[in-house]
Short mmCIF file of C-alpha atoms in Angstrom, two decimals:
data_model
loop_
_atom_site.label_atom_id
_atom_site.label_comp_id
_atom_site.label_asym_id
_atom_site.label_seq_id
_atom_site.Cartn_x
_atom_site.Cartn_y
_atom_site.Cartn_z
CA MET Y 1 0.13 -0.02 -0.08
CA ARG Y 2 1.40 3.55 -0.93
CA LYS Y 3 2.29 5.89 1.98
CA ASN Y 4 -0.34 8.37 0.69
CA THR Y 5 -3.10 5.75 0.58
CA THR Y 6 -2.35 4.65 4.17
CA LYS Y 7 -2.34 8.25 5.12
CA GLU Y 8 -5.70 9.15 3.41
CA LEU Y 9 -7.30 5.90 5.05
CA ILE Y 10 -6.11 7.04 8.64
CA LEU Y 11 -7.51 10.51 8.01
CA ALA Y 12 -10.45 9.34 6.61
CA ALA Y 13 -11.10 7.35 9.76
CA LEU Y 14 -10.28 10.30 11.94
CA PHE Y 15 -12.82 12.50 9.96
CA ILE Y 16 -15.57 9.80 10.21
CA ALA Y 17 -14.72 9.49 14.07
CA LEU Y 18 -15.23 13.31 14.44
CA GLY Y 19 -18.28 13.00 12.57
CA LEU Y 20 -19.64 10.36 15.13
CA ILE Y 21 -18.52 12.26 18.23
CA LEU Y 22 -19.29 15.84 17.34
CA PRO Y 23 -23.07 15.35 16.63
CA MET Y 24 -23.30 13.38 20.17
CA VAL Y 25 -21.89 16.44 21.96
CA PHE Y 26 -24.25 18.96 20.07
CA HIS Y 27 -27.39 16.72 20.30
CA ALA Y 28 -26.79 16.30 24.17
CA ILE Y 29 -27.46 19.99 24.33
CA GLY Y 30 -30.26 20.15 21.82
CA ALA Y 31 -28.32 22.15 19.05
CA GLY Y 32 -27.60 19.33 16.54
CA PRO Y 33 -30.11 20.47 13.74
CA VAL Y 34 -29.00 24.09 14.26
CA PHE Y 35 -25.24 23.78 14.21
CA LEU Y 36 -24.82 20.98 11.66
CA PRO Y 37 -22.00 19.27 13.53
CA MET Y 38 -21.64 16.38 11.20
CA HIS Y 39 -21.28 18.62 8.36
CA ILE Y 40 -17.93 19.91 9.69
CA PRO Y 41 -15.74 16.92 9.72
CA VAL Y 42 -17.02 15.89 6.21
CA LEU Y 43 -16.17 19.62 4.87
CA LEU Y 44 -12.82 19.44 6.50
CA ALA Y 45 -12.18 15.91 4.87
CA GLY Y 46 -12.58 17.55 1.50
CA PHE Y 47 -9.64 19.87 2.09
CA PHE Y 48 -7.32 17.07 3.11
CA LEU Y 49 -8.39 13.95 1.18
CA SER Y 50 -8.82 12.86 -2.35
CA VAL Y 51 -12.30 12.99 -4.01
CA PRO Y 52 -12.92 9.24 -3.35
CA TYR Y 53 -11.95 9.35 0.23
CA ALA Y 54 -13.73 12.80 1.04
CA ALA Y 55 -16.82 11.28 -0.70
CA LEU Y 56 -16.75 8.07 1.35
CA VAL Y 57 -16.30 9.99 4.59
CA GLY Y 58 -19.53 11.98 3.60
CA ALA Y 59 -21.36 8.75 2.79
CA LEU Y 60 -20.24 6.60 5.63
CA THR Y 61 -20.50 9.22 8.46
CA PRO Y 62 -24.16 9.57 8.60
CA ILE Y 63 -24.76 5.81 7.93
CA LEU Y 64 -22.42 4.93 10.92
CA SER Y 65 -23.98 7.46 13.05
CA SER Y 66 -27.43 6.31 12.24
CA VAL Y 67 -26.57 2.56 12.93
CA LEU Y 68 -24.50 3.70 16.40
CA THR Y 69 -26.60 6.29 17.71
CA GLY Y 70 -29.92 6.64 15.94
CA MET Y 71 -28.94 9.91 14.57
CA PRO Y 72 -30.03 10.81 11.92
CA PRO Y 73 -33.08 8.68 11.75
CA MET Y 74 -32.87 5.89 9.07
CA PHE Y 75 -35.94 7.27 7.35
CA PRO Y 76 -36.63 9.93 6.01
CA VAL Y 77 -33.34 11.93 7.07
CA LEU Y 78 -30.67 9.40 6.40
CA PRO Y 79 -31.00 8.92 2.82
CA PHE Y 80 -30.90 12.68 1.75
CA MET Y 81 -28.28 13.12 4.38
CA VAL Y 82 -25.87 10.51 2.90
CA PHE Y 83 -25.98 11.94 -0.59
CA GLU Y 84 -25.59 15.48 0.81
CA LEU Y 85 -22.65 14.89 2.79
CA LEU Y 86 -21.25 12.70 -0.02
CA THR Y 87 -21.67 15.77 -2.24
CA TYR Y 88 -20.01 17.97 0.28
CA GLY Y 89 -16.85 16.00 0.56
CA ALA Y 90 -16.62 15.25 -2.99
CA VAL Y 91 -17.07 18.90 -4.12
CA VAL Y 92 -14.99 20.50 -1.78
CA SER Y 93 -12.08 18.11 -2.48
CA TYR Y 94 -12.45 18.58 -6.32
CA ILE Y 95 -12.86 22.22 -6.23
CA HIS Y 96 -10.18 22.90 -3.67
CA ASN Y 97 -7.59 20.28 -4.57
CA LYS Y 98 -8.22 19.86 -8.35
CA VAL Y 99 -9.46 23.24 -9.49
CA LYS Y 100 -7.45 25.13 -6.98
CA ALA Y 101 -10.28 27.38 -5.80
CA ASN Y 102 -9.95 29.25 -2.58
CA ILE Y 103 -11.23 27.91 0.73
CA PHE Y 104 -14.51 30.11 0.61
CA VAL Y 105 -15.30 29.40 -2.95
CA SER Y 106 -14.81 25.77 -2.36
CA LEU Y 107 -17.15 25.57 0.87
CA ILE Y 108 -20.00 27.82 -0.66
CA VAL Y 109 -20.11 25.79 -3.93
CA ALA Y 110 -20.26 22.70 -1.90
CA MET Y 111 -22.87 23.66 0.35
CA ILE Y 112 -25.07 24.87 -2.52
CA ALA Y 113 -24.27 21.64 -4.45
CA GLY Y 114 -25.26 19.57 -1.24
CA ARG Y 115 -28.42 21.19 -0.60
CA ILE Y 116 -29.37 20.73 -4.38
CA VAL Y 117 -28.47 17.11 -4.16
CA SER Y 118 -30.61 16.76 -1.07
CA ALA Y 119 -33.44 18.44 -2.38
CA ILE Y 120 -33.30 16.13 -5.42
CA VAL Y 121 -33.19 13.06 -3.09
CA VAL Y 122 -36.16 14.50 -1.09
CA TRP Y 123 -38.15 14.71 -4.41
CA VAL Y 124 -37.20 11.21 -5.48
CA LEU Y 125 -38.20 9.89 -1.92
CA ALA Y 126 -41.49 11.81 -2.12
CA SER Y 127 -42.33 11.15 -5.61
CA PHE Y 128 -41.25 7.61 -5.96
CA PHE Y 129 -41.91 6.02 -2.68
CA MET Y 130 -44.78 8.19 -1.85
CA ALA Y 131 -42.91 9.35 1.33
CA LYS Y 132 -44.49 12.25 3.41
CA LEU Y 133 -41.97 14.79 2.86
CA PRO Y 134 -42.08 18.43 2.15
CA ALA Y 135 -41.74 19.68 -1.13
CA PRO Y 136 -37.88 20.27 -2.20
CA THR Y 137 -38.13 23.90 -1.98
CA VAL Y 138 -39.86 23.98 1.29
CA PHE Y 139 -37.01 21.46 2.61
CA ILE Y 140 -34.30 23.46 1.15
CA THR Y 141 -35.73 26.77 2.71
CA GLY Y 142 -36.15 25.02 5.96
CA ALA Y 143 -32.75 23.49 6.01
CA ILE Y 144 -31.10 26.71 5.18
CA VAL Y 145 -33.17 29.03 7.57
CA LYS Y 146 -32.70 26.32 10.35
CA GLY Y 147 -29.11 25.71 9.68
CA ILE Y 148 -27.96 29.47 9.43
CA PRO Y 149 -26.06 29.40 12.65
CA GLY Y 150 -24.22 26.26 11.63
CA ILE Y 151 -23.52 27.59 8.03
CA ILE Y 152 -21.86 30.71 9.70
CA ILE Y 153 -20.04 28.49 12.04
CA GLN Y 154 -18.64 26.61 9.02
CA LEU Y 155 -17.79 29.45 7.09
CA ILE Y 156 -15.82 31.13 9.85
CA PHE Y 157 -14.23 28.08 11.65
CA ILE Y 158 -13.40 25.55 8.70
CA PRO Y 159 -11.29 28.04 6.77
CA ALA Y 160 -9.52 28.93 10.12
CA ILE Y 161 -8.91 25.27 10.87
CA VAL Y 162 -7.64 24.44 7.30
CA TYR Y 163 -5.41 27.52 7.50
CA ILE Y 164 -3.89 26.56 10.76
CA LEU Y 165 -3.55 22.81 9.97
CA ASN Y 166 -1.97 23.70 6.43
CA LYS Y 167 0.41 26.19 7.86
CA GLN Y 168 1.73 23.48 10.50
CA LYS Y 169 1.75 21.02 7.66
CA ARG Y 170 -0.18 18.55 9.94
CA LEU Y 171 -2.51 16.89 7.37
CA GLU Y 172 -0.64 17.02 4.08
CA ILE Y 173 -1.17 14.04 2.03
#
């Protein structure tokens, strides 16, 4: 196994572990849906991992969290959260590491792409499986409005964390 592959695998496991621990802390004080704690490690993973590994972190984190802690609920939240976070990880990694866009552009594009993908999954679930879910526009509006504090935290702290870790060369692949 190549050194970079081993390091990426270890970092992916670290980000998944953070994605399991942070929501437990935030949900213990009732702030999970507002501060979006599972999103933070996935978005961070995108800055330090290749697209496949970052996407894997995004997909596995909510699945493992749901199985181990019951958060997010298996249905209806888990399906769209898996695709949303998978998109976050993949898009941040691609835009930041391949396109070489700055941190803020990478974050904002990933957040928009993730919300769009999430809305599509909500629409598919509602349309094809007759799930009782809100319309995608209502869903996106609600997710954004309720998650504004989390989005602000992400836009402030994630660039700072990435900057500090890059400056110290702690997580280079």
